[in-house]
CSV table of C-alpha atoms in Angstrom, one decimal:
chain,number,residue,atom,x,y,z
P,1,UNK,CA,-59.6,9.5,-50.8
P,2,UNK,CA,-59.6,13.3,-51.2
P,3,UNK,CA,-59.6,15.2,-47.9
P,4,UNK,CA,-59.2,19.0,-47.7
P,5,UNK,CA,-58.9,20.8,-44.4
P,6,UNK,CA,-58.8,24.5,-43.5
P,7,UNK,CA,-57.4,25.4,-47.0
P,8,UNK,CA,-56.7,29.0,-47.9
P,9,UNK,CA,-55.4,30.7,-51.0
P,10,UNK,CA,-54.2,34.2,-51.8
P,11,UNK,CA,-52.6,35.8,-54.8
P,12,UNK,CA,-49.9,38.4,-54.5
P,13,UNK,CA,-49.5,40.5,-57.6
P,14,UNK,CA,-46.0,41.9,-57.3
P,15,UNK,CA,-46.2,43.9,-60.5
P,16,UNK,CA,-49.5,45.5,-59.6
P,17,UNK,CA,-48.5,47.4,-56.5
P,18,UNK,CA,-48.0,44.1,-54.6
P,19,UNK,CA,-51.7,43.7,-54.2
P,20,UNK,CA,-52.7,40.8,-52.0
P,21,UNK,CA,-55.9,39.2,-53.0
P,22,UNK,CA,-57.3,36.6,-50.6
P,23,UNK,CA,-59.5,34.3,-52.6
P,24,UNK,CA,-60.2,31.4,-50.3
P,25,UNK,CA,-60.4,30.7,-46.6
P,26,UNK,CA,-61.2,27.6,-44.4
P,27,UNK,CA,-62.1,25.4,-47.4
P,28,UNK,CA,-62.9,21.8,-46.4
P,29,UNK,CA,-64.0,18.8,-48.4
P,30,UNK,CA,-64.1,15.1,-48.2
P,31,UNK,CA,-64.6,12.6,-51.0
P,32,UNK,CA,-64.8,8.9,-50.3
P,33,UNK,CA,-63.9,6.3,-52.9
P,34,UNK,CA,-66.9,5.8,-55.3
P,35,UNK,CA,-68.2,9.3,-54.6
P,36,UNK,CA,-68.6,12.3,-56.9
P,37,UNK,CA,-68.7,15.7,-55.3
P,38,UNK,CA,-69.8,18.7,-57.5
P,39,UNK,CA,-68.4,22.1,-56.9
P,40,UNK,CA,-71.0,24.9,-57.4
P,41,UNK,CA,-70.9,28.7,-57.1
P,42,UNK,CA,-71.2,31.6,-59.4
P,43,UNK,CA,-68.5,32.4,-61.9
P,44,UNK,CA,-65.3,33.6,-60.1
P,45,UNK,CA,-66.3,32.0,-56.8
P,46,UNK,CA,-63.3,29.8,-56.8
P,47,UNK,CA,-64.4,26.5,-58.3
P,48,UNK,CA,-61.5,26.2,-60.7
P,49,UNK,CA,-59.1,27.6,-58.1
P,50,UNK,CA,-60.0,24.9,-55.7
P,51,UNK,CA,-59.6,22.3,-58.4
P,52,UNK,CA,-56.2,23.6,-59.4
P,53,UNK,CA,-55.0,23.5,-55.8
P,54,UNK,CA,-55.9,19.8,-55.7
P,55,UNK,CA,-54.1,19.2,-58.9
P,56,UNK,CA,-51.1,21.1,-57.5
P,57,UNK,CA,-50.6,23.8,-60.1
P,58,UNK,CA,-51.9,26.5,-57.6
P,59,UNK,CA,-50.0,26.7,-54.3
P,60,UNK,CA,-52.0,26.7,-51.1
P,61,UNK,CA,-51.3,29.5,-48.5
P,62,UNK,CA,-52.2,27.1,-45.6
P,63,UNK,CA,-54.1,24.0,-44.9
P,64,UNK,CA,-53.9,20.5,-46.2
P,65,UNK,CA,-55.1,18.6,-49.4
P,66,UNK,CA,-54.7,14.9,-48.9
P,67,UNK,CA,-55.1,12.7,-52.0
P,68,UNK,CA,-54.4,9.2,-51.0
P,69,UNK,CA,-51.3,9.4,-48.9
P,70,UNK,CA,-49.9,12.6,-50.3
P,71,UNK,CA,-50.6,16.1,-49.0
P,72,UNK,CA,-50.5,18.1,-52.2
P,73,UNK,CA,-50.2,21.3,-50.2
P,74,UNK,CA,-46.8,20.3,-48.8
P,75,UNK,CA,-45.5,17.6,-51.1
P,76,UNK,CA,-42.2,17.9,-53.0
P,77,UNK,CA,-42.6,18.2,-56.8
P,78,UNK,CA,-41.5,14.6,-57.4
P,79,UNK,CA,-44.3,13.3,-55.1
P,80,UNK,CA,-46.8,15.2,-57.1
P,81,UNK,CA,-45.4,14.0,-60.3
P,82,UNK,CA,-45.8,10.4,-59.0
P,83,UNK,CA,-49.3,11.2,-57.8
P,84,UNK,CA,-50.4,12.5,-61.2
P,85,UNK,CA,-48.9,9.5,-62.9
P,86,UNK,CA,-50.5,6.8,-60.7
P,87,UNK,CA,-53.4,8.2,-58.7
P,88,UNK,CA,-54.8,11.5,-59.7
P,89,UNK,CA,-56.3,12.2,-63.1
P,90,UNK,CA,-57.5,15.5,-64.5
P,91,UNK,CA,-59.8,16.4,-67.4
P,92,UNK,CA,-59.3,20.1,-67.8
P,93,UNK,CA,-61.0,22.4,-70.2
P,94,UNK,CA,-57.9,22.9,-72.2
P,95,UNK,CA,-55.8,20.5,-74.2
P,96,UNK,CA,-52.1,21.2,-74.1
P,97,UNK,CA,-50.1,18.9,-76.4
P,98,UNK,CA,-46.9,18.8,-78.4
P,99,UNK,CA,-48.0,19.9,-81.9
P,100,UNK,CA,-48.1,17.3,-84.6
P,101,UNK,CA,-48.5,14.3,-82.3
P,102,UNK,CA,-51.4,12.1,-83.4
P,103,UNK,CA,-54.5,12.1,-81.2
P,104,UNK,CA,-54.2,8.3,-80.5
P,105,UNK,CA,-50.7,8.9,-79.0
P,106,UNK,CA,-51.9,11.9,-77.0
P,107,UNK,CA,-54.6,9.6,-75.5
P,108,UNK,CA,-52.2,6.7,-74.9
P,109,UNK,CA,-49.5,8.8,-73.2
P,110,UNK,CA,-50.7,8.4,-69.6
P,111,UNK,CA,-50.4,4.6,-70.1
P,112,UNK,CA,-47.0,4.9,-71.7
P,113,UNK,CA,-45.9,7.0,-68.6
P,114,UNK,CA,-47.0,4.1,-66.4
P,115,UNK,CA,-44.9,1.7,-68.4
P,116,UNK,CA,-47.7,-0.1,-70.3
P,117,UNK,CA,-46.5,-1.8,-73.5
P,118,UNK,CA,-46.8,0.6,-76.5
P,119,UNK,CA,-49.1,-1.7,-78.6
P,120,UNK,CA,-51.4,-2.3,-75.6
P,121,UNK,CA,-51.5,1.4,-74.8
P,122,UNK,CA,-52.4,2.4,-78.4
P,123,UNK,CA,-55.1,-0.3,-78.5
P,124,UNK,CA,-56.7,1.1,-75.4
P,125,UNK,CA,-56.5,4.6,-76.8
P,126,UNK,CA,-58.3,3.4,-80.0
P,127,UNK,CA,-61.0,1.8,-77.8
P,128,UNK,CA,-61.5,5.0,-75.9
P,129,UNK,CA,-61.6,7.2,-79.0
P,130,UNK,CA,-64.0,4.8,-80.6
P,131,UNK,CA,-66.3,4.9,-77.6
P,132,UNK,CA,-66.3,8.7,-77.7
P,133,UNK,CA,-67.3,8.6,-81.4
P,134,UNK,CA,-64.2,10.4,-82.6
P,135,UNK,CA,-64.1,9.6,-86.4
P,136,UNK,CA,-61.3,7.1,-87.1
P,137,UNK,CA,-59.8,9.3,-89.8
P,138,UNK,CA,-58.9,11.9,-87.1
P,139,UNK,CA,-57.0,9.4,-84.9
P,140,UNK,CA,-53.7,9.9,-86.7
P,141,UNK,CA,-54.0,13.7,-86.8
P,142,UNK,CA,-52.9,16.1,-84.1
P,143,UNK,CA,-55.8,17.4,-82.1
P,144,UNK,CA,-54.5,21.0,-82.3
P,145,UNK,CA,-56.7,21.7,-85.3
P,146,UNK,CA,-59.8,19.9,-84.0
P,147,UNK,CA,-63.1,21.6,-83.1
P,148,UNK,CA,-63.8,22.3,-79.4
P,149,UNK,CA,-66.0,19.2,-79.0
P,150,UNK,CA,-63.4,17.0,-80.7
P,151,UNK,CA,-60.6,18.3,-78.5
P,152,UNK,CA,-62.8,17.8,-75.5
P,153,UNK,CA,-63.3,14.1,-76.4
P,154,UNK,CA,-59.5,13.6,-76.8
P,155,UNK,CA,-59.1,15.2,-73.4
P,156,UNK,CA,-61.7,12.9,-71.9
P,157,UNK,CA,-60.3,9.8,-73.5
P,158,UNK,CA,-56.9,10.7,-72.1
P,159,UNK,CA,-58.3,11.4,-68.6
P,160,UNK,CA,-60.2,8.1,-68.4
P,161,UNK,CA,-57.7,5.8,-70.1
P,162,UNK,CA,-56.1,4.8,-66.8
P,163,UNK,CA,-58.3,3.8,-63.8
P,164,UNK,CA,-57.1,6.7,-61.6
P,165,UNK,CA,-58.3,6.3,-58.0
P,166,UNK,CA,-59.0,10.0,-57.9
P,167,UNK,CA,-60.3,12.2,-60.7
P,168,UNK,CA,-60.8,15.9,-61.3
P,169,UNK,CA,-63.3,16.9,-64.0
P,170,UNK,CA,-63.6,20.5,-65.1
P,171,UNK,CA,-66.8,20.8,-67.2
P,172,UNK,CA,-66.4,17.4,-68.9
P,173,UNK,CA,-69.7,17.6,-70.7
P,174,UNK,CA,-69.3,21.1,-72.0
P,175,UNK,CA,-69.4,21.4,-75.8
P,176,UNK,CA,-70.6,17.8,-76.4
P,177,UNK,CA,-73.6,16.7,-78.2
P,178,UNK,CA,-76.3,14.5,-76.5
P,179,UNK,CA,-74.7,11.2,-77.6
P,180,UNK,CA,-71.2,12.0,-76.4
P,181,UNK,CA,-72.5,13.6,-73.2
P,182,UNK,CA,-74.2,10.3,-72.5
P,183,UNK,CA,-70.9,8.4,-73.1
P,184,UNK,CA,-69.1,10.8,-70.7
P,185,UNK,CA,-71.7,10.4,-68.0
P,186,UNK,CA,-71.4,6.6,-68.3
P,187,UNK,CA,-67.6,6.8,-68.0
P,188,UNK,CA,-68.1,8.8,-64.8
P,189,UNK,CA,-70.6,6.3,-63.5
P,190,UNK,CA,-68.2,3.4,-64.3
P,191,UNK,CA,-65.3,5.2,-62.6
P,192,UNK,CA,-67.5,5.6,-59.5
P,193,UNK,CA,-68.5,2.0,-59.6
P,194,UNK,CA,-64.8,0.9,-59.6
P,195,UNK,CA,-64.2,3.1,-56.6
P,196,UNK,CA,-62.8,6.4,-58.0
P,197,UNK,CA,-63.2,9.5,-55.9
P,198,UNK,CA,-64.3,12.4,-58.1
P,199,UNK,CA,-64.4,16.2,-57.8
P,200,UNK,CA,-66.2,17.8,-60.7
P,201,UNK,CA,-67.4,21.2,-62.0
P,202,UNK,CA,-70.6,20.8,-64.0
P,203,UNK,CA,-72.6,23.7,-65.4
P,204,UNK,CA,-74.9,21.1,-66.9
P,205,UNK,CA,-77.5,20.7,-64.1
P,206,UNK,CA,-79.0,17.5,-65.4
P,207,UNK,CA,-75.5,15.9,-65.5
P,208,UNK,CA,-74.7,17.2,-62.0
P,209,UNK,CA,-78.0,15.7,-60.8
P,210,UNK,CA,-77.2,12.4,-62.2
P,211,UNK,CA,-73.6,11.8,-61.2
P,212,UNK,CA,-73.0,13.9,-58.1
P,213,UNK,CA,-73.6,12.5,-54.6
P,214,UNK,CA,-73.2,15.9,-53.0
P,215,UNK,CA,-72.8,19.5,-54.0
P,216,UNK,CA,-70.5,22.0,-52.3
P,217,UNK,CA,-71.0,25.7,-52.8
P,218,UNK,CA,-67.5,27.2,-52.8
P,219,UNK,CA,-69.0,30.6,-51.9
P,220,UNK,CA,-68.8,29.3,-48.3
P,221,UNK,CA,-65.1,29.4,-48.6
P,222,UNK,CA,-64.9,33.1,-49.6
P,223,UNK,CA,-62.6,35.1,-47.3
P,224,UNK,CA,-64.7,36.9,-44.7
P,225,UNK,CA,-62.4,39.6,-43.3
P,226,UNK,CA,-61.2,40.9,-46.7
P,227,UNK,CA,-64.6,41.5,-48.2
K,1,UNK,CA,-53.8,0.0,-57.9
K,2,UNK,CA,-51.9,-2.1,-60.4
K,3,UNK,CA,-48.5,-3.8,-60.2
K,4,UNK,CA,-46.9,-1.0,-62.3
K,5,UNK,CA,-47.5,1.6,-59.7
K,6,UNK,CA,-45.5,-0.3,-57.2
K,7,UNK,CA,-42.1,0.3,-58.6
K,8,UNK,CA,-40.1,1.6,-55.6
K,9,UNK,CA,-39.0,5.2,-55.8
K,10,UNK,CA,-35.2,5.4,-55.6
K,11,UNK,CA,-34.2,7.2,-52.5
K,12,UNK,CA,-31.0,8.8,-53.8
K,13,UNK,CA,-31.2,11.7,-56.3
K,14,UNK,CA,-29.3,11.2,-59.5
K,15,UNK,CA,-27.8,14.6,-59.1
K,16,UNK,CA,-27.6,16.7,-55.9
K,17,UNK,CA,-26.3,20.2,-56.3
K,18,UNK,CA,-25.3,22.2,-53.2
K,19,UNK,CA,-24.4,25.9,-53.0
K,20,UNK,CA,-22.8,26.0,-56.4
K,21,UNK,CA,-21.0,29.2,-57.1
K,22,UNK,CA,-19.1,30.6,-60.1
K,23,UNK,CA,-17.8,34.1,-60.5
K,24,UNK,CA,-16.2,35.9,-63.5
K,25,UNK,CA,-13.8,38.2,-61.6
K,26,UNK,CA,-16.1,40.4,-59.5
K,27,UNK,CA,-19.2,39.5,-61.5
K,28,UNK,CA,-21.4,36.7,-60.3
K,29,UNK,CA,-22.0,33.9,-62.9
K,30,UNK,CA,-24.3,31.9,-60.7
K,31,UNK,CA,-24.5,31.6,-56.9
K,32,UNK,CA,-26.3,29.8,-54.1
K,33,UNK,CA,-27.7,27.1,-56.5
K,34,UNK,CA,-29.0,24.0,-54.8
K,35,UNK,CA,-31.4,21.3,-56.1
K,36,UNK,CA,-31.9,17.6,-56.4
K,37,UNK,CA,-32.7,15.9,-59.7
K,38,UNK,CA,-34.3,12.5,-59.4
K,39,UNK,CA,-34.1,9.6,-61.9
K,40,UNK,CA,-36.5,10.1,-64.8
K,41,UNK,CA,-37.1,13.7,-64.1
K,42,UNK,CA,-36.8,16.5,-66.7
K,43,UNK,CA,-35.9,19.9,-65.2
K,44,UNK,CA,-36.1,23.1,-67.1
K,45,UNK,CA,-34.0,26.2,-66.3
K,46,UNK,CA,-35.5,29.5,-67.6
K,47,UNK,CA,-34.4,33.1,-67.4
K,48,UNK,CA,-33.4,35.9,-69.7
K,49,UNK,CA,-30.0,36.3,-71.3
K,50,UNK,CA,-27.4,36.9,-68.7
K,51,UNK,CA,-29.4,35.3,-65.9
K,52,UNK,CA,-26.7,32.7,-65.3
K,53,UNK,CA,-28.6,29.7,-66.7
K,54,UNK,CA,-26.0,28.8,-69.3
K,55,UNK,CA,-23.1,29.3,-66.8
K,56,UNK,CA,-24.9,27.0,-64.4
K,57,UNK,CA,-25.4,24.3,-67.1
K,58,UNK,CA,-21.7,24.6,-68.1
K,59,UNK,CA,-20.6,24.2,-64.4
K,60,UNK,CA,-22.8,21.2,-64.0
K,61,UNK,CA,-21.5,19.5,-67.1
K,62,UNK,CA,-17.9,20.4,-66.3
K,63,UNK,CA,-17.3,22.7,-69.2
K,64,UNK,CA,-16.6,25.4,-66.7
K,65,UNK,CA,-14.9,25.0,-63.3
K,66,UNK,CA,-17.2,26.0,-60.4
K,67,UNK,CA,-15.5,28.1,-57.7
K,68,UNK,CA,-17.4,26.5,-54.8
K,69,UNK,CA,-20.1,24.0,-54.0
K,70,UNK,CA,-20.8,20.3,-54.7
K,71,UNK,CA,-22.3,18.4,-57.6
K,72,UNK,CA,-23.0,14.9,-56.3
K,73,UNK,CA,-23.8,12.4,-59.1
K,74,UNK,CA,-25.0,8.9,-58.3
K,75,UNK,CA,-22.8,6.9,-60.7
K,76,UNK,CA,-23.9,3.6,-62.1
K,77,UNK,CA,-21.0,1.7,-60.6
K,78,UNK,CA,-19.4,4.2,-58.3
K,79,UNK,CA,-22.4,5.5,-56.3
K,80,UNK,CA,-22.8,9.1,-55.2
K,81,UNK,CA,-19.6,11.2,-55.5
K,82,UNK,CA,-18.8,14.9,-56.0
K,83,UNK,CA,-17.9,15.3,-59.7
K,84,UNK,CA,-16.2,18.6,-59.1
K,85,UNK,CA,-13.4,16.7,-57.4
K,86,UNK,CA,-13.0,14.0,-60.1
K,87,UNK,CA,-9.7,13.7,-61.9
K,88,UNK,CA,-9.7,14.7,-65.6
K,89,UNK,CA,-9.7,11.1,-66.9
K,90,UNK,CA,-12.6,10.2,-64.6
K,91,UNK,CA,-14.6,13.2,-65.8
K,92,UNK,CA,-14.0,12.3,-69.4
K,93,UNK,CA,-15.2,8.8,-68.8
K,94,UNK,CA,-18.3,10.1,-67.2
K,95,UNK,CA,-18.9,12.4,-70.2
K,96,UNK,CA,-18.5,9.5,-72.6
K,97,UNK,CA,-20.6,6.9,-70.7
K,98,UNK,CA,-23.3,8.3,-68.4
K,99,UNK,CA,-23.7,11.9,-69.4
K,100,UNK,CA,-24.5,13.6,-72.7
K,101,UNK,CA,-24.6,17.3,-73.8
K,102,UNK,CA,-26.7,18.7,-76.6
K,103,UNK,CA,-25.5,22.0,-77.8
K,104,UNK,CA,-27.8,24.8,-79.1
K,105,UNK,CA,-25.8,24.9,-82.3
K,106,UNK,CA,-25.4,21.4,-83.7
K,107,UNK,CA,-22.1,22.4,-85.2
K,108,UNK,CA,-20.7,22.5,-81.6
K,109,UNK,CA,-21.8,19.0,-80.9
K,110,UNK,CA,-21.1,17.3,-84.2
K,111,UNK,CA,-18.0,16.7,-86.3
K,112,UNK,CA,-18.9,18.4,-89.5
K,113,UNK,CA,-16.3,16.6,-91.6
K,114,UNK,CA,-17.3,13.1,-90.6
K,115,UNK,CA,-20.3,11.2,-92.0
K,116,UNK,CA,-23.6,11.0,-90.1
K,117,UNK,CA,-22.9,7.3,-89.3
K,118,UNK,CA,-19.4,8.2,-88.3
K,119,UNK,CA,-20.7,10.9,-85.9
K,120,UNK,CA,-22.8,8.3,-84.1
K,121,UNK,CA,-20.2,5.5,-84.3
K,122,UNK,CA,-17.5,7.7,-82.9
K,123,UNK,CA,-19.2,7.8,-79.5
K,124,UNK,CA,-19.6,4.0,-79.5
K,125,UNK,CA,-15.9,3.6,-80.3
K,126,UNK,CA,-15.0,6.0,-77.5
K,127,UNK,CA,-16.6,3.5,-75.0
K,128,UNK,CA,-14.8,0.5,-76.6
K,129,UNK,CA,-16.9,-0.7,-79.5
K,130,UNK,CA,-14.6,-2.1,-82.2
K,131,UNK,CA,-16.7,-4.3,-84.5
K,132,UNK,CA,-17.3,-2.3,-87.6
K,133,UNK,CA,-20.5,-4.1,-88.7
K,134,UNK,CA,-22.1,-3.8,-85.2
K,135,UNK,CA,-21.2,-0.1,-84.9
K,136,UNK,CA,-22.7,0.6,-88.3
K,137,UNK,CA,-25.9,-1.2,-87.6
K,138,UNK,CA,-26.3,0.5,-84.2
K,139,UNK,CA,-25.6,3.9,-85.9
K,140,UNK,CA,-28.2,3.1,-88.6
K,141,UNK,CA,-30.7,2.0,-86.0
K,142,UNK,CA,-30.2,5.3,-84.1
K,143,UNK,CA,-30.6,7.4,-87.3
K,144,UNK,CA,-33.9,5.7,-87.7
K,145,UNK,CA,-34.9,6.5,-84.2
K,146,UNK,CA,-34.3,10.2,-84.8
K,147,UNK,CA,-36.1,10.0,-88.1
K,148,UNK,CA,-33.1,10.4,-90.4
K,149,UNK,CA,-33.3,8.2,-93.5
K,150,UNK,CA,-30.9,5.3,-93.4
K,151,UNK,CA,-29.6,6.2,-96.9
K,152,UNK,CA,-28.1,9.4,-95.5
K,153,UNK,CA,-25.8,7.5,-93.3
K,154,UNK,CA,-22.7,8.3,-95.4
K,155,UNK,CA,-23.6,11.9,-95.9
K,156,UNK,CA,-21.8,14.6,-93.9
K,157,UNK,CA,-23.9,16.7,-91.5
K,158,UNK,CA,-23.0,19.8,-93.5
K,159,UNK,CA,-25.4,18.5,-96.1
K,160,UNK,CA,-28.3,18.3,-93.5
K,161,UNK,CA,-30.9,20.9,-92.6
K,162,UNK,CA,-30.7,22.5,-89.2
K,163,UNK,CA,-33.4,20.2,-87.8
K,164,UNK,CA,-31.7,17.1,-89.1
K,165,UNK,CA,-28.4,18.2,-87.7
K,166,UNK,CA,-30.0,18.7,-84.3
K,167,UNK,CA,-31.6,15.2,-84.5
K,168,UNK,CA,-28.2,13.8,-85.5
K,169,UNK,CA,-26.6,15.5,-82.5
K,170,UNK,CA,-29.2,13.8,-80.3
K,171,UNK,CA,-28.5,10.4,-81.8
K,172,UNK,CA,-24.8,10.9,-81.3
K,173,UNK,CA,-25.4,11.7,-77.6
K,174,UNK,CA,-27.9,9.0,-76.8
K,175,UNK,CA,-26.3,6.1,-78.6
K,176,UNK,CA,-24.2,5.2,-75.6
K,177,UNK,CA,-27.2,5.0,-73.3
K,178,UNK,CA,-26.5,7.9,-71.0
K,179,UNK,CA,-28.5,8.5,-67.8
K,180,UNK,CA,-28.3,12.3,-67.7
K,181,UNK,CA,-28.5,14.6,-70.6
K,182,UNK,CA,-27.8,18.4,-70.5
K,183,UNK,CA,-29.4,20.5,-73.2
K,184,UNK,CA,-28.7,24.1,-74.0
K,185,UNK,CA,-31.6,25.6,-76.0
K,186,UNK,CA,-32.1,22.4,-77.9
K,187,UNK,CA,-34.9,23.8,-80.0
K,188,UNK,CA,-33.5,27.3,-80.4
K,189,UNK,CA,-32.9,28.4,-83.9
K,190,UNK,CA,-35.3,25.8,-85.4
K,191,UNK,CA,-38.5,26.5,-87.3
K,192,UNK,CA,-41.5,25.9,-85.1
K,193,UNK,CA,-42.7,22.9,-87.1
K,194,UNK,CA,-39.3,21.3,-86.8
K,195,UNK,CA,-39.3,22.3,-83.1
K,196,UNK,CA,-42.5,20.4,-82.5
K,197,UNK,CA,-41.1,17.2,-84.1
K,198,UNK,CA,-38.0,17.5,-82.0
K,199,UNK,CA,-40.0,18.0,-78.8
K,200,UNK,CA,-42.0,14.9,-79.5
K,201,UNK,CA,-38.9,12.9,-80.2
K,202,UNK,CA,-37.2,14.1,-77.0
K,203,UNK,CA,-40.2,13.3,-74.9
K,204,UNK,CA,-40.4,9.8,-76.3
K,205,UNK,CA,-36.7,9.1,-75.8
K,206,UNK,CA,-36.8,10.5,-72.2
K,207,UNK,CA,-39.7,8.2,-71.4
K,208,UNK,CA,-38.4,5.1,-73.1
K,209,UNK,CA,-34.8,5.3,-71.9
K,210,UNK,CA,-35.8,6.6,-68.4
K,211,UNK,CA,-33.4,9.5,-68.9
K,212,UNK,CA,-33.1,12.5,-66.6
K,213,UNK,CA,-32.5,15.8,-68.3
K,214,UNK,CA,-31.7,19.4,-67.5
K,215,UNK,CA,-32.8,21.8,-70.2
K,216,UNK,CA,-31.8,25.4,-70.4
K,217,UNK,CA,-34.2,27.5,-72.5
K,218,UNK,CA,-35.9,30.9,-72.7
K,219,UNK,CA,-39.0,29.3,-74.3
K,220,UNK,CA,-41.7,28.9,-71.7
K,221,UNK,CA,-43.9,26.9,-74.1
K,222,UNK,CA,-41.0,24.4,-74.6
K,223,UNK,CA,-40.6,23.8,-70.8
K,224,UNK,CA,-44.3,23.4,-70.3
K,225,UNK,CA,-44.4,20.5,-72.7
K,226,UNK,CA,-41.0,19.0,-71.9
K,227,UNK,CA,-40.1,19.6,-68.2
K,228,UNK,CA,-41.6,18.1,-65.1
K,229,UNK,CA,-39.9,20.8,-62.9
K,230,UNK,CA,-38.8,24.3,-63.5
K,231,UNK,CA,-36.2,26.6,-62.0
K,232,UNK,CA,-36.3,30.3,-62.7
K,233,UNK,CA,-33.0,32.3,-62.6
K,234,UNK,CA,-32.3,36.0,-62.4
K,235,UNK,CA,-28.9,37.7,-61.9
K,236,UNK,CA,-27.2,34.4,-61.2
K,237,UNK,CA,-29.6,33.2,-58.5
K,238,UNK,CA,-32.5,30.8,-58.5
K,239,UNK,CA,-35.4,32.9,-57.5
K,240,UNK,CA,-38.2,30.3,-57.8
K,241,UNK,CA,-38.5,26.6,-58.4
K,242,UNK,CA,-41.3,24.0,-58.4
K,243,UNK,CA,-43.5,21.9,-60.6
K,244,UNK,CA,-43.5,23.3,-64.1
K,245,UNK,CA,-47.2,24.0,-64.3
K,246,UNK,CA,-47.3,25.4,-60.8
K,247,UNK,CA,-44.5,27.9,-61.5
K,248,UNK,CA,-46.1,29.0,-64.8
K,249,UNK,CA,-49.8,29.0,-63.6
K,250,UNK,CA,-49.2,30.4,-60.1
K,251,UNK,CA,-45.8,32.2,-60.1
K,252,UNK,CA,-44.8,33.5,-56.7
K,253,UNK,CA,-41.9,35.8,-57.5
K,254,UNK,CA,-42.2,39.2,-59.0
K,255,UNK,CA,-39.8,38.4,-61.8
K,256,UNK,CA,-41.5,35.1,-62.7
K,257,UNK,CA,-44.9,36.9,-62.7
K,258,UNK,CA,-43.5,39.4,-65.2
K,259,UNK,CA,-41.9,36.6,-67.3
K,260,UNK,CA,-45.1,34.6,-67.5
K,261,UNK,CA,-47.4,37.6,-68.2
K,262,UNK,CA,-45.0,38.8,-71.0
K,263,UNK,CA,-45.6,35.8,-73.2
K,264,UNK,CA,-47.6,36.5,-76.3
K,265,UNK,CA,-50.6,34.3,-76.7
K,266,UNK,CA,-50.9,32.7,-80.2
């Protein structure tokens, strides 16, 4: 479902003496439906960079990133827009939302984008928020003022509300208590069971142990020549 | 995958712009501008004052006459044709039926001496609506959609706040069910709290009506939340374009890097 071949990435900082910073070389990865692959490596090794390249907000210098039938490294914007709507979900560590929009609508939005009936989408959103133990009095409020853990749960509810065939999870269990961590791990297991291909970053070793089928150390993709 | 995901992607762009050029005497307004806008897409155009973004929007919408290039629009009944070669009546028809234009200053897009309901109804009458009761009820429905209380229908926009005026301008523009909407700094000059409400409203309307939109703004936070795609302009040229989050998170051009790194974090 997700296949990465010979992927490289560099940053060119035009306003800092045009410094060219190679950050990745020869990255390769394959995730079959129903599998979860964990990215490991020390801080700054390129875990998030690799994940952003799959999502398409970082450009690849060379190589290919196939998600389903789309090569994200070469696809036109509208193909990536369609991929993100139908196929590829992303739970990032940050929640970027229009201020003043109620949490329940933030969560329902991916379904509305897919054309799901508004009432049905909001119902599903309520079910997700309920499952993630977000107090009902918060559902009608904007998540911008929520605590880290509450925002994270809104983010997770939004990322799991549609049965994406491919999922990117960046620290999904960070800042959650034991109960909610357990809910998230179950959501991941259910996604795998229905055939989702997942790439995740987990600092939580026990979580990694439980849901990941394989681990990939991104340090192996560090550029050799430039070091 | 589900049935919803199988909607076929249309193969013709709604708007195809090729080598658009506009000069003011010896000075370049905008040049070498080419892009495709697909149905349902929202494209942002950013750049500092004088970068040519407003000139470009005006040329696209026909408020200014471009010197060279093509703007091919896929009309509902006519199919794709170059709007730069349309006759004046044809262009006016397009502006009344399939296109809409939201000005930065609502005063430029509203008739200030006419009631709120009249402002909305006028657009309907321009496309042939004649039944007073039907016009009034449609107008009232649209005021509701942009969150203006129905009992303000007979008030003039001069009695409205800036945010309400901007919402009224949007209602006036969308009432005829356009397919493409041009917006020039639609949230400029509004308080941030009013801005947020307008952004949410615009996002909902774009989604529900399947609208395509081109939005000129200097506010990177606005484009991140509203636009699927982003075009960056400098000195009349497009220097970078791509997915909005890609351009903002991994800018490739020196000027875009400067622009993104100059934003104050709140």
